[in-house]
Amino acid sequence: MAVSPAGGDDPMAVADPPLPVTDARGTADPAPSPPHEDRSETPSGVEAGNDEPRATLAQAMPAPDSDASGPTAEAATRWAITGPLRVAYDVQGEAKGLSYRAAATLTWHVTAEGYTLEMALRAFLVGERVQRSTGLLRADGLVPLRFEDRARRERVLQFDWSADAPHGSARRDDGTVYDAIPRGAQDRLSVFAQLGTVVALGDAGAGAGRRWRIPVVGLGGLEHWSFEAVGRERITLPAGETDALHVRRLASERALDVDLWYSPALPGLPVRIVLQQPNGDRVDQRLREWPAVPPS
């Protein structure tokens, strides 16, 4: 969830102060190079986990024979939402050789109609950028229906998941349509919460080397993002120290490097996100304070 306040042409630009997930100033995402993958990667469906006192987004345990692009009968995510939730992050970055600081806020809300996930970044003298994902909650996770990206202008991606179609589609606000979208695909904000549900909690099976693959749709079309568990680490955040699972996106030399840390203390959402562009631009987003957990 890293978003440049002013927007940018790169799908996850860090040319201006950001937070993790970008598409947008009015141009399509450039076509990405395919990620390095091997066929031994472990798909990312999940089974139910046990509730924990700090659970705020979801409880999930990785299961061996499922896929993030579609659930199996044996393994599906079971959500344990206790929101609404508001999470604050401190952001430090480097852009065009200049350092900056910013503040980011992620909010999560769920109703009978579905979920809303919003990430807003505000930087002094730079402005604000907001990304919002809205959609449904199903047994296998998030089903995005609309993705919005607002900075200098608003860009919108609308999803259509017709019940009688084997695949979905996505329509940009300029009329561009992307067909053959796999069921289980995420937008550029919901992907971080969807990934979090399968790696963030009591994940005894998510040791170093475990892999997940998730279809992701941005303003430039469909990509397939592959992630690998680097291992468990003790990290220091503005909110304090915590044990976390470090997950890294597998990518080519031309693609953006993405590193995520998920802690059982905030299951479903990353406590730290680091993005690195090939040109050296970098953003580091760290949890500022542990959110209050509403009573279950």
PDB file of C-alpha atoms in Angstrom:
ATOM      1  CA  MET A   1       0.000   0.000   0.000  1.00  0.00           C
ATOM      2  CA  ALA A   2       2.408   2.650  -1.031  1.00  0.00           C
ATOM      3  CA  VAL A   3       0.937   5.528  -2.930  1.00  0.00           C
ATOM      4  CA  SER A   4       2.644   8.583  -4.372  1.00  0.00           C
ATOM      5  CA  PRO A   5       0.635  11.656  -3.321  1.00  0.00           C
ATOM      6  CA  ALA A   6       0.948  13.287  -6.723  1.00  0.00           C
ATOM      7  CA  GLY A   7       0.440  10.132  -8.709  1.00  0.00           C
ATOM      8  CA  GLY A   8       2.754   8.668 -11.297  1.00  0.00           C
ATOM      9  CA  ASP A   9       2.973   6.685 -14.493  1.00  0.00           C
ATOM     10  CA  ASP A  10       4.611   3.657 -12.894  1.00  0.00           C
ATOM     11  CA  PRO A  11       2.264   1.094 -11.333  1.00  0.00           C
ATOM     12  CA  MET A  12       3.890   1.529  -7.940  1.00  0.00           C
ATOM     13  CA  ALA A  13       5.721   4.809  -8.388  1.00  0.00           C
ATOM     14  CA  VAL A  14       7.899   6.194  -5.671  1.00  0.00           C
ATOM     15  CA  ALA A  15       8.986   9.320  -7.480  1.00  0.00           C
ATOM     16  CA  ASP A  16       6.937  11.338  -5.024  1.00  0.00           C
ATOM     17  CA  PRO A  17       6.338  10.448  -1.368  1.00  0.00           C
ATOM     18  CA  PRO A  18       4.320   7.187  -1.259  1.00  0.00           C
ATOM     19  CA  LEU A  19       2.762   4.214   0.563  1.00  0.00           C
ATOM     20  CA  PRO A  20       2.588   0.686  -1.194  1.00  0.00           C
ATOM     21  CA  VAL A  21       0.298   0.428  -4.258  1.00  0.00           C
ATOM     22  CA  THR A  22       0.109   2.804  -7.118  1.00  0.00           C
ATOM     23  CA  ASP A  23      -1.250   2.988 -10.594  1.00  0.00           C
ATOM     24  CA  ALA A  24      -2.133   6.292 -11.710  1.00  0.00           C
ATOM     25  CA  ARG A  25      -2.075   9.700 -13.004  1.00  0.00           C
ATOM     26  CA  GLY A  26      -4.031   9.063 -16.138  1.00  0.00           C
ATOM     27  CA  THR A  27      -1.771   6.735 -18.071  1.00  0.00           C
ATOM     28  CA  ALA A  28      -1.857   2.974 -18.155  1.00  0.00           C
ATOM     29  CA  ASP A  29       0.595   0.893 -16.186  1.00  0.00           C
ATOM     30  CA  PRO A  30       3.603  -0.108 -18.274  1.00  0.00           C
ATOM     31  CA  ALA A  31       3.679  -3.756 -19.213  1.00  0.00           C
ATOM     32  CA  PRO A  32       5.643  -5.619 -16.524  1.00  0.00           C
ATOM     33  CA  SER A  33       8.311  -8.208 -17.084  1.00  0.00           C
ATOM     34  CA  PRO A  34       7.123 -11.651 -15.995  1.00  0.00           C
ATOM     35  CA  PRO A  35       8.251 -12.532 -12.470  1.00  0.00           C
ATOM     36  CA  HIS A  36      10.778 -15.278 -11.859  1.00  0.00           C
ATOM     37  CA  GLU A  37       8.741 -18.274 -10.826  1.00  0.00           C
ATOM     38  CA  ASP A  38       9.139 -21.974 -10.537  1.00  0.00           C
ATOM     39  CA  ARG A  39       6.423 -24.562 -10.674  1.00  0.00           C
ATOM     40  CA  SER A  40       7.204 -25.735  -7.163  1.00  0.00           C
ATOM     41  CA  GLU A  41       5.638 -22.647  -5.566  1.00  0.00           C
ATOM     42  CA  THR A  42       2.973 -23.324  -2.993  1.00  0.00           C
ATOM     43  CA  PRO A  43      -0.458 -21.904  -3.842  1.00  0.00           C
ATOM     44  CA  SER A  44      -2.095 -19.622  -1.336  1.00  0.00           C
ATOM     45  CA  GLY A  45      -5.496 -20.905  -0.296  1.00  0.00           C
ATOM     46  CA  VAL A  46      -6.031 -21.221   3.439  1.00  0.00           C
ATOM     47  CA  GLU A  47      -7.906 -22.997   6.162  1.00  0.00           C
ATOM     48  CA  ALA A  48      -9.376 -21.528   9.312  1.00  0.00           C
ATOM     49  CA  GLY A  49      -7.140 -20.499  12.184  1.00  0.00           C
ATOM     50  CA  ASN A  50      -7.983 -20.009  15.823  1.00  0.00           C
ATOM     51  CA  ASP A  51      -9.040 -16.585  17.041  1.00  0.00           C
ATOM     52  CA  GLU A  52      -6.381 -14.580  18.877  1.00  0.00           C
ATOM     53  CA  PRO A  53      -7.002 -11.578  21.159  1.00  0.00           C
ATOM     54  CA  ARG A  54      -5.339  -9.118  18.779  1.00  0.00           C
ATOM     55  CA  ALA A  55      -6.954 -10.364  15.557  1.00  0.00           C
ATOM     56  CA  THR A  56      -8.106  -7.371  13.549  1.00  0.00           C
ATOM     57  CA  LEU A  57      -8.566  -8.405   9.942  1.00  0.00           C
ATOM     58  CA  ALA A  58      -8.582 -12.153   9.421  1.00  0.00           C
ATOM     59  CA  GLN A  59      -7.499 -15.455  10.830  1.00  0.00           C
ATOM     60  CA  ALA A  60      -6.026 -17.860   8.328  1.00  0.00           C
ATOM     61  CA  MET A  61      -3.724 -20.810   8.114  1.00  0.00           C
ATOM     62  CA  PRO A  62      -1.936 -21.779   4.896  1.00  0.00           C
ATOM     63  CA  ALA A  63      -3.133 -25.029   3.365  1.00  0.00           C
ATOM     64  CA  PRO A  64      -1.107 -27.168   0.978  1.00  0.00           C
ATOM     65  CA  ASP A  65      -3.467 -27.871  -1.897  1.00  0.00           C
ATOM     66  CA  SER A  66      -5.172 -24.642  -2.880  1.00  0.00           C
ATOM     67  CA  ASP A  67      -4.565 -21.588  -5.067  1.00  0.00           C
ATOM     68  CA  ALA A  68      -4.948 -17.860  -4.445  1.00  0.00           C
ATOM     69  CA  SER A  69      -6.751 -17.492  -7.761  1.00  0.00           C
ATOM     70  CA  GLY A  70      -9.546 -19.811  -6.646  1.00  0.00           C
ATOM     71  CA  PRO A  71     -10.509 -21.796  -3.557  1.00  0.00           C
ATOM     72  CA  THR A  72     -10.690 -25.547  -3.349  1.00  0.00           C
ATOM     73  CA  ALA A  73     -13.350 -27.505  -1.520  1.00  0.00           C
ATOM     74  CA  GLU A  74     -10.732 -28.573   1.034  1.00  0.00           C
ATOM     75  CA  ALA A  75      -9.153 -25.184   1.766  1.00  0.00           C
ATOM     76  CA  ALA A  76     -10.722 -21.741   1.927  1.00  0.00           C
ATOM     77  CA  THR A  77     -10.127 -18.594   3.911  1.00  0.00           C
ATOM     78  CA  ARG A  78     -12.471 -18.068   6.852  1.00  0.00           C
ATOM     79  CA  TRP A  79     -12.623 -14.443   7.823  1.00  0.00           C
ATOM     80  CA  ALA A  80     -12.777 -13.214  11.424  1.00  0.00           C
ATOM     81  CA  ILE A  81     -13.229  -9.462  10.968  1.00  0.00           C
ATOM     82  CA  THR A  82     -13.334  -7.367  14.127  1.00  0.00           C
ATOM     83  CA  GLY A  83     -13.124  -3.900  12.516  1.00  0.00           C
ATOM     84  CA  PRO A  84     -13.651  -1.091  11.919  1.00  0.00           C
ATOM     85  CA  LEU A  85      -9.921  -0.568  12.066  1.00  0.00           C
ATOM     86  CA  ARG A  86      -7.635   2.438  11.577  1.00  0.00           C
ATOM     87  CA  VAL A  87      -3.882   1.907  11.253  1.00  0.00           C
ATOM     88  CA  ALA A  88      -1.250   4.679  11.123  1.00  0.00           C
ATOM     89  CA  TYR A  89       2.194   4.436   9.517  1.00  0.00           C
ATOM     90  CA  ASP A  90       5.296   6.611   9.334  1.00  0.00           C
ATOM     91  CA  VAL A  91       6.791   6.863   5.858  1.00  0.00           C
ATOM     92  CA  GLN A  92      10.398   7.649   4.934  1.00  0.00           C
ATOM     93  CA  GLY A  93      11.678   7.685   1.413  1.00  0.00           C
ATOM     94  CA  GLU A  94      14.172   8.724  -1.208  1.00  0.00           C
ATOM     95  CA  ALA A  95      12.969  10.237  -4.489  1.00  0.00           C
ATOM     96  CA  LYS A  96      15.283  11.663  -7.141  1.00  0.00           C
ATOM     97  CA  GLY A  97      18.045  11.879  -4.557  1.00  0.00           C
ATOM     98  CA  LEU A  98      15.930  13.765  -2.021  1.00  0.00           C
ATOM     99  CA  SER A  99      14.736  12.409   1.325  1.00  0.00           C
ATOM    100  CA  TYR A 100      11.217  12.956   2.591  1.00  0.00           C
ATOM    101  CA  ARG A 101       8.863  12.004   5.407  1.00  0.00           C
ATOM    102  CA  ALA A 102       5.120  11.463   5.258  1.00  0.00           C
ATOM    103  CA  ALA A 103       2.215   9.980   7.219  1.00  0.00           C
ATOM    104  CA  ALA A 104      -0.098   7.250   6.007  1.00  0.00           C
ATOM    105  CA  THR A 105      -3.384   5.916   7.323  1.00  0.00           C
ATOM    106  CA  LEU A 106      -5.116   2.667   6.429  1.00  0.00           C
ATOM    107  CA  THR A 107      -8.766   2.162   7.334  1.00  0.00           C
ATOM    108  CA  TRP A 108     -10.768  -1.055   7.154  1.00  0.00           C
ATOM    109  CA  HIS A 109     -14.545  -1.295   7.427  1.00  0.00           C
ATOM    110  CA  VAL A 110     -16.928  -4.173   6.816  1.00  0.00           C
ATOM    111  CA  THR A 111     -20.729  -4.239   6.574  1.00  0.00           C
ATOM    112  CA  ALA A 112     -23.340  -6.732   5.417  1.00  0.00           C
ATOM    113  CA  GLU A 113     -22.743  -5.404   1.892  1.00  0.00           C
ATOM    114  CA  GLY A 114     -18.989  -5.981   1.858  1.00  0.00           C
ATOM    115  CA  TYR A 115     -15.684  -4.346   2.760  1.00  0.00           C
ATOM    116  CA  THR A 116     -13.966  -0.990   2.270  1.00  0.00           C
ATOM    117  CA  LEU A 117     -10.176  -0.738   2.458  1.00  0.00           C
ATOM    118  CA  GLU A 118      -8.632   2.728   2.102  1.00  0.00           C
ATOM    119  CA  MET A 119      -5.050   3.973   2.175  1.00  0.00           C
ATOM    120  CA  ALA A 120      -4.339   7.710   2.419  1.00  0.00           C
ATOM    121  CA  LEU A 121      -0.942   9.375   2.372  1.00  0.00           C
ATOM    122  CA  ARG A 122      -0.362  12.989   3.334  1.00  0.00           C
ATOM    123  CA  ALA A 123       2.923  14.843   2.935  1.00  0.00           C
ATOM    124  CA  PHE A 124       3.646  18.478   3.834  1.00  0.00           C
ATOM    125  CA  LEU A 125       3.840  20.722   0.769  1.00  0.00           C
ATOM    126  CA  VAL A 126       3.159  17.718  -1.475  1.00  0.00           C
ATOM    127  CA  GLY A 127      -0.491  16.938  -0.904  1.00  0.00           C
ATOM    128  CA  GLU A 128      -2.632  13.874  -0.459  1.00  0.00           C
ATOM    129  CA  ARG A 129      -3.158  10.654  -2.325  1.00  0.00           C
ATOM    130  CA  VAL A 130      -5.948   8.210  -1.537  1.00  0.00           C
ATOM    131  CA  GLN A 131      -6.550   4.703  -2.826  1.00  0.00           C
ATOM    132  CA  ARG A 132      -9.723   2.806  -2.003  1.00  0.00           C
ATOM    133  CA  SER A 133     -10.820  -0.769  -2.671  1.00  0.00           C
ATOM    134  CA  THR A 134     -14.431  -1.809  -2.143  1.00  0.00           C
ATOM    135  CA  GLY A 135     -15.954  -5.205  -2.708  1.00  0.00           C
ATOM    136  CA  LEU A 136     -17.324  -8.402  -1.215  1.00  0.00           C
ATOM    137  CA  LEU A 137     -16.030 -10.861   1.374  1.00  0.00           C
ATOM    138  CA  ARG A 138     -16.246 -14.496   0.351  1.00  0.00           C
ATOM    139  CA  ALA A 139     -14.971 -17.745   1.840  1.00  0.00           C
ATOM    140  CA  ASP A 140     -11.798 -17.448  -0.225  1.00  0.00           C
ATOM    141  CA  GLY A 141     -11.129 -13.798   0.635  1.00  0.00           C
ATOM    142  CA  LEU A 142     -11.622 -10.376  -0.901  1.00  0.00           C
ATOM    143  CA  VAL A 143     -13.584  -9.920  -4.129  1.00  0.00           C
ATOM    144  CA  PRO A 144     -12.852  -6.361  -5.337  1.00  0.00           C
ATOM    145  CA  LEU A 145     -15.628  -4.553  -7.193  1.00  0.00           C
ATOM    146  CA  ARG A 146     -14.185  -1.036  -7.471  1.00  0.00           C
ATOM    147  CA  PHE A 147     -10.718   0.475  -7.147  1.00  0.00           C
ATOM    148  CA  GLU A 148     -10.249   4.247  -6.897  1.00  0.00           C
ATOM    149  CA  ASP A 149      -7.032   6.254  -7.030  1.00  0.00           C
ATOM    150  CA  ARG A 150      -7.313   9.973  -6.232  1.00  0.00           C
ATOM    151  CA  ALA A 151      -4.494  12.494  -6.452  1.00  0.00           C
ATOM    152  CA  ARG A 152      -4.429  15.235  -9.103  1.00  0.00           C
ATOM    153  CA  ARG A 153      -7.372  13.440 -10.660  1.00  0.00           C
ATOM    154  CA  GLU A 154      -9.438  10.370  -9.924  1.00  0.00           C
ATOM    155  CA  ARG A 155      -8.906   7.099 -11.725  1.00  0.00           C
ATOM    156  CA  VAL A 156     -11.364   4.213 -11.357  1.00  0.00           C
ATOM    157  CA  LEU A 157     -11.275   0.499 -12.137  1.00  0.00           C
ATOM    158  CA  GLN A 158     -14.635  -1.300 -12.024  1.00  0.00           C
ATOM    159  CA  PHE A 159     -14.793  -5.104 -11.807  1.00  0.00           C
ATOM    160  CA  ASP A 160     -17.488  -7.384 -13.194  1.00  0.00           C
ATOM    161  CA  TRP A 161     -17.729 -10.913 -11.819  1.00  0.00           C
ATOM    162  CA  SER A 162     -20.699 -12.350 -13.706  1.00  0.00           C
ATOM    163  CA  ALA A 163     -21.906 -15.573 -12.112  1.00  0.00           C
ATOM    164  CA  ASP A 164     -22.300 -17.330 -15.462  1.00  0.00           C
ATOM    165  CA  ALA A 165     -18.828 -16.400 -16.785  1.00  0.00           C
ATOM    166  CA  PRO A 166     -15.671 -18.439 -16.155  1.00  0.00           C
ATOM    167  CA  HIS A 167     -13.651 -15.239 -15.827  1.00  0.00           C
ATOM    168  CA  GLY A 168     -14.289 -11.664 -14.779  1.00  0.00           C
ATOM    169  CA  SER A 169     -13.475  -8.371 -16.443  1.00  0.00           C
ATOM    170  CA  ALA A 170     -12.347  -4.897 -15.377  1.00  0.00           C
ATOM    171  CA  ARG A 171     -13.221  -1.553 -16.961  1.00  0.00           C
ATOM    172  CA  ARG A 172     -11.173   1.610 -16.588  1.00  0.00           C
ATOM    173  CA  ASP A 173     -12.840   4.998 -16.328  1.00  0.00           C
ATOM    174  CA  ASP A 174     -11.636   5.822 -19.866  1.00  0.00           C
ATOM    175  CA  GLY A 175     -13.556   2.834 -21.244  1.00  0.00           C
ATOM    176  CA  THR A 176     -10.638   0.413 -21.591  1.00  0.00           C
ATOM    177  CA  VAL A 177     -11.768  -3.139 -20.753  1.00  0.00           C
ATOM    178  CA  TYR A 178      -9.574  -5.994 -19.552  1.00  0.00           C
ATOM    179  CA  ASP A 179     -11.116  -9.418 -20.116  1.00  0.00           C
ATOM    180  CA  ALA A 180     -10.236 -12.914 -18.882  1.00  0.00           C
ATOM    181  CA  ILE A 181      -9.542 -11.773 -15.318  1.00  0.00           C
ATOM    182  CA  PRO A 182      -9.123 -14.913 -13.146  1.00  0.00           C
ATOM    183  CA  ARG A 183     -11.487 -15.316 -10.248  1.00  0.00           C
ATOM    184  CA  GLY A 184      -9.606 -14.471  -7.080  1.00  0.00           C
ATOM    185  CA  ALA A 185      -7.770 -11.558  -8.722  1.00  0.00           C
ATOM    186  CA  GLN A 186      -7.093  -8.519  -6.543  1.00  0.00           C
ATOM    187  CA  ASP A 187      -6.607  -4.813  -7.171  1.00  0.00           C
ATOM    188  CA  ARG A 188      -3.411  -3.004  -6.178  1.00  0.00           C
ATOM    189  CA  LEU A 189      -4.630  -2.278  -2.661  1.00  0.00           C
ATOM    190  CA  SER A 190      -6.607  -5.386  -1.764  1.00  0.00           C
ATOM    191  CA  VAL A 191      -3.676  -7.647  -2.740  1.00  0.00           C
ATOM    192  CA  PHE A 192      -1.815  -6.766   0.472  1.00  0.00           C
ATOM    193  CA  ALA A 193      -4.754  -7.729   2.693  1.00  0.00           C
ATOM    194  CA  GLN A 194      -5.460 -10.862   0.652  1.00  0.00           C
ATOM    195  CA  LEU A 195      -1.841 -11.945   0.908  1.00  0.00           C
ATOM    196  CA  GLY A 196      -1.901 -11.157   4.610  1.00  0.00           C
ATOM    197  CA  THR A 197      -4.733 -13.587   5.231  1.00  0.00           C
ATOM    198  CA  VAL A 198      -2.608 -16.491   4.052  1.00  0.00           C
ATOM    199  CA  VAL A 199       0.753 -15.631   5.593  1.00  0.00           C
ATOM    200  CA  ALA A 200       0.179 -13.459   8.634  1.00  0.00           C
ATOM    201  CA  LEU A 201      -1.032 -15.681  11.402  1.00  0.00           C
ATOM    202  CA  GLY A 202      -0.094 -18.800  13.197  1.00  0.00           C
ATOM    203  CA  ASP A 203       1.341 -19.777   9.846  1.00  0.00           C
ATOM    204  CA  ALA A 204       3.332 -22.837  10.836  1.00  0.00           C
ATOM    205  CA  GLY A 205       3.515 -23.831   7.188  1.00  0.00           C
ATOM    206  CA  ALA A 206       4.790 -20.466   5.982  1.00  0.00           C
ATOM    207  CA  GLY A 207       8.493 -20.992   6.523  1.00  0.00           C
ATOM    208  CA  ALA A 208      11.336 -19.666   4.396  1.00  0.00           C
ATOM    209  CA  GLY A 209      10.961 -20.582   0.739  1.00  0.00           C
ATOM    210  CA  ARG A 210       7.194 -20.960   0.720  1.00  0.00           C
ATOM    211  CA  ARG A 211       5.589 -19.176  -2.263  1.00  0.00           C
ATOM    212  CA  TRP A 212       2.238 -17.672  -3.205  1.00  0.00           C
ATOM    213  CA  ARG A 213       0.934 -16.361  -6.538  1.00  0.00           C
ATOM    214  CA  ILE A 214      -1.895 -13.830  -6.812  1.00  0.00           C
ATOM    215  CA  PRO A 215      -3.383 -12.243  -9.983  1.00  0.00           C
ATOM    216  CA  VAL A 216      -3.356  -8.441  -9.633  1.00  0.00           C
ATOM    217  CA  VAL A 217      -5.251  -5.962 -11.832  1.00  0.00           C
ATOM    218  CA  GLY A 218      -4.124  -2.343 -12.170  1.00  0.00           C
ATOM    219  CA  LEU A 219      -4.895   0.462 -14.585  1.00  0.00           C
ATOM    220  CA  GLY A 220      -2.493  -1.163 -17.035  1.00  0.00           C
ATOM    221  CA  GLY A 221      -4.117  -4.582 -16.933  1.00  0.00           C
ATOM    222  CA  LEU A 222      -3.488  -7.998 -15.398  1.00  0.00           C
ATOM    223  CA  GLU A 223      -0.233  -9.113 -13.784  1.00  0.00           C
ATOM    224  CA  HIS A 224       0.648 -12.210 -11.784  1.00  0.00           C
ATOM    225  CA  TRP A 225       2.521 -11.377  -8.604  1.00  0.00           C
ATOM    226  CA  SER A 226       4.578 -14.110  -6.949  1.00  0.00           C
ATOM    227  CA  PHE A 227       5.748 -13.815  -3.342  1.00  0.00           C
ATOM    228  CA  GLU A 228       8.244 -15.842  -1.332  1.00  0.00           C
ATOM    229  CA  ALA A 229       8.636 -16.128   2.428  1.00  0.00           C
ATOM    230  CA  VAL A 230      12.145 -14.988   3.360  1.00  0.00           C
ATOM    231  CA  GLY A 231      11.822 -16.059   6.998  1.00  0.00           C
ATOM    232  CA  ARG A 232      10.860 -14.860  10.458  1.00  0.00           C
ATOM    233  CA  GLU A 233      12.564 -11.761  11.813  1.00  0.00           C
ATOM    234  CA  ARG A 234      12.508  -9.537  14.876  1.00  0.00           C
ATOM    235  CA  ILE A 235      11.925  -5.996  13.615  1.00  0.00           C
ATOM    236  CA  THR A 236      11.782  -2.572  15.260  1.00  0.00           C
ATOM    237  CA  LEU A 237       8.947  -0.210  14.334  1.00  0.00           C
ATOM    238  CA  PRO A 238       7.821   3.161  15.694  1.00  0.00           C
ATOM    239  CA  ALA A 239       5.104   1.086  17.406  1.00  0.00           C
ATOM    240  CA  GLY A 240       7.729  -1.139  19.078  1.00  0.00           C
ATOM    241  CA  GLU A 241       9.415  -4.480  18.454  1.00  0.00           C
ATOM    242  CA  THR A 242       7.601  -7.482  17.024  1.00  0.00           C
ATOM    243  CA  ASP A 243       8.243 -10.844  15.431  1.00  0.00           C
ATOM    244  CA  ALA A 244       7.188 -10.841  11.795  1.00  0.00           C
ATOM    245  CA  LEU A 245       7.231 -12.990   8.697  1.00  0.00           C
ATOM    246  CA  HIS A 246       9.249 -11.305   5.924  1.00  0.00           C
ATOM    247  CA  VAL A 247       7.712 -11.834   2.467  1.00  0.00           C
ATOM    248  CA  ARG A 248       9.291 -10.638  -0.784  1.00  0.00           C
ATOM    249  CA  ARG A 249       7.860 -10.307  -4.259  1.00  0.00           C
ATOM    250  CA  LEU A 250       9.695 -12.291  -6.923  1.00  0.00           C
ATOM    251  CA  ALA A 251      10.421  -9.965  -9.803  1.00  0.00           C
ATOM    252  CA  SER A 252      12.703  -9.342 -12.753  1.00  0.00           C
ATOM    253  CA  GLU A 253      15.443  -6.714 -12.769  1.00  0.00           C
ATOM    254  CA  ARG A 254      13.084  -4.179 -14.341  1.00  0.00           C
ATOM    255  CA  ALA A 255      10.293  -4.587 -11.794  1.00  0.00           C
ATOM    256  CA  LEU A 256       9.731  -2.877  -8.488  1.00  0.00           C
ATOM    257  CA  ASP A 257      11.114  -4.697  -5.449  1.00  0.00           C
ATOM    258  CA  VAL A 258       8.456  -5.251  -2.765  1.00  0.00           C
ATOM    259  CA  ASP A 259       9.236  -6.416   0.781  1.00  0.00           C
ATOM    260  CA  LEU A 260       6.460  -6.945   3.338  1.00  0.00           C
ATOM    261  CA  TRP A 261       6.473  -7.904   7.003  1.00  0.00           C
ATOM    262  CA  TYR A 262       3.385  -9.488   8.598  1.00  0.00           C
ATOM    263  CA  SER A 263       3.040  -9.847  12.369  1.00  0.00           C
ATOM    264  CA  PRO A 264       0.587 -12.060  14.301  1.00  0.00           C
ATOM    265  CA  ALA A 265      -0.114  -8.941  16.389  1.00  0.00           C
ATOM    266  CA  LEU A 266      -1.809  -7.365  13.333  1.00  0.00           C
ATOM    267  CA  PRO A 267      -2.953 -10.349  11.240  1.00  0.00           C
ATOM    268  CA  GLY A 268      -3.990  -9.563   7.695  1.00  0.00           C
ATOM    269  CA  LEU A 269      -2.135  -6.251   7.308  1.00  0.00           C
ATOM    270  CA  PRO A 270       1.585  -5.553   6.839  1.00  0.00           C
ATOM    271  CA  VAL A 271       3.400  -3.814   9.692  1.00  0.00           C
ATOM    272  CA  ARG A 272       6.215  -2.735   7.381  1.00  0.00           C
ATOM    273  CA  ILE A 273       6.454  -2.235   3.615  1.00  0.00           C
ATOM    274  CA  VAL A 274       9.605  -1.399   1.650  1.00  0.00           C
ATOM    275  CA  LEU A 275       9.507  -0.542  -2.051  1.00  0.00           C
ATOM    276  CA  GLN A 276      12.633  -0.099  -4.174  1.00  0.00           C
ATOM    277  CA  GLN A 277      12.732   1.157  -7.759  1.00  0.00           C
ATOM    278  CA  PRO A 278      15.532   0.213 -10.180  1.00  0.00           C
ATOM    279  CA  ASN A 279      16.532   3.907 -10.266  1.00  0.00           C
ATOM    280  CA  GLY A 280      17.169   3.943  -6.512  1.00  0.00           C
ATOM    281  CA  ASP A 281      13.923   5.594  -5.399  1.00  0.00           C
ATOM    282  CA  ARG A 282      12.796   3.951  -2.186  1.00  0.00           C
ATOM    283  CA  VAL A 283       9.961   4.071   0.323  1.00  0.00           C
ATOM    284  CA  ASP A 284       9.884   2.532   3.793  1.00  0.00           C
ATOM    285  CA  GLN A 285       6.499   2.444   5.555  1.00  0.00           C
ATOM    286  CA  ARG A 286       6.439   1.368   9.212  1.00  0.00           C
ATOM    287  CA  LEU A 287       3.603   0.925  11.688  1.00  0.00           C
ATOM    288  CA  ARG A 288       3.417   3.949  14.002  1.00  0.00           C
ATOM    289  CA  GLU A 289       1.211   2.491  16.733  1.00  0.00           C
ATOM    290  CA  TRP A 290      -0.668  -0.709  17.424  1.00  0.00           C
ATOM    291  CA  PRO A 291      -4.363  -0.072  16.714  1.00  0.00           C
ATOM    292  CA  ALA A 292      -6.950  -0.543  19.385  1.00  0.00           C
ATOM    293  CA  VAL A 293      -8.834  -3.788  18.854  1.00  0.00           C
ATOM    294  CA  PRO A 294     -12.627  -3.474  19.208  1.00  0.00           C
ATOM    295  CA  PRO A 295     -14.225  -6.065  21.506  1.00  0.00           C
ATOM    296  CA  SER A 296     -15.344  -9.197  19.659  1.00  0.00           C
TER     297      SER A 296
END
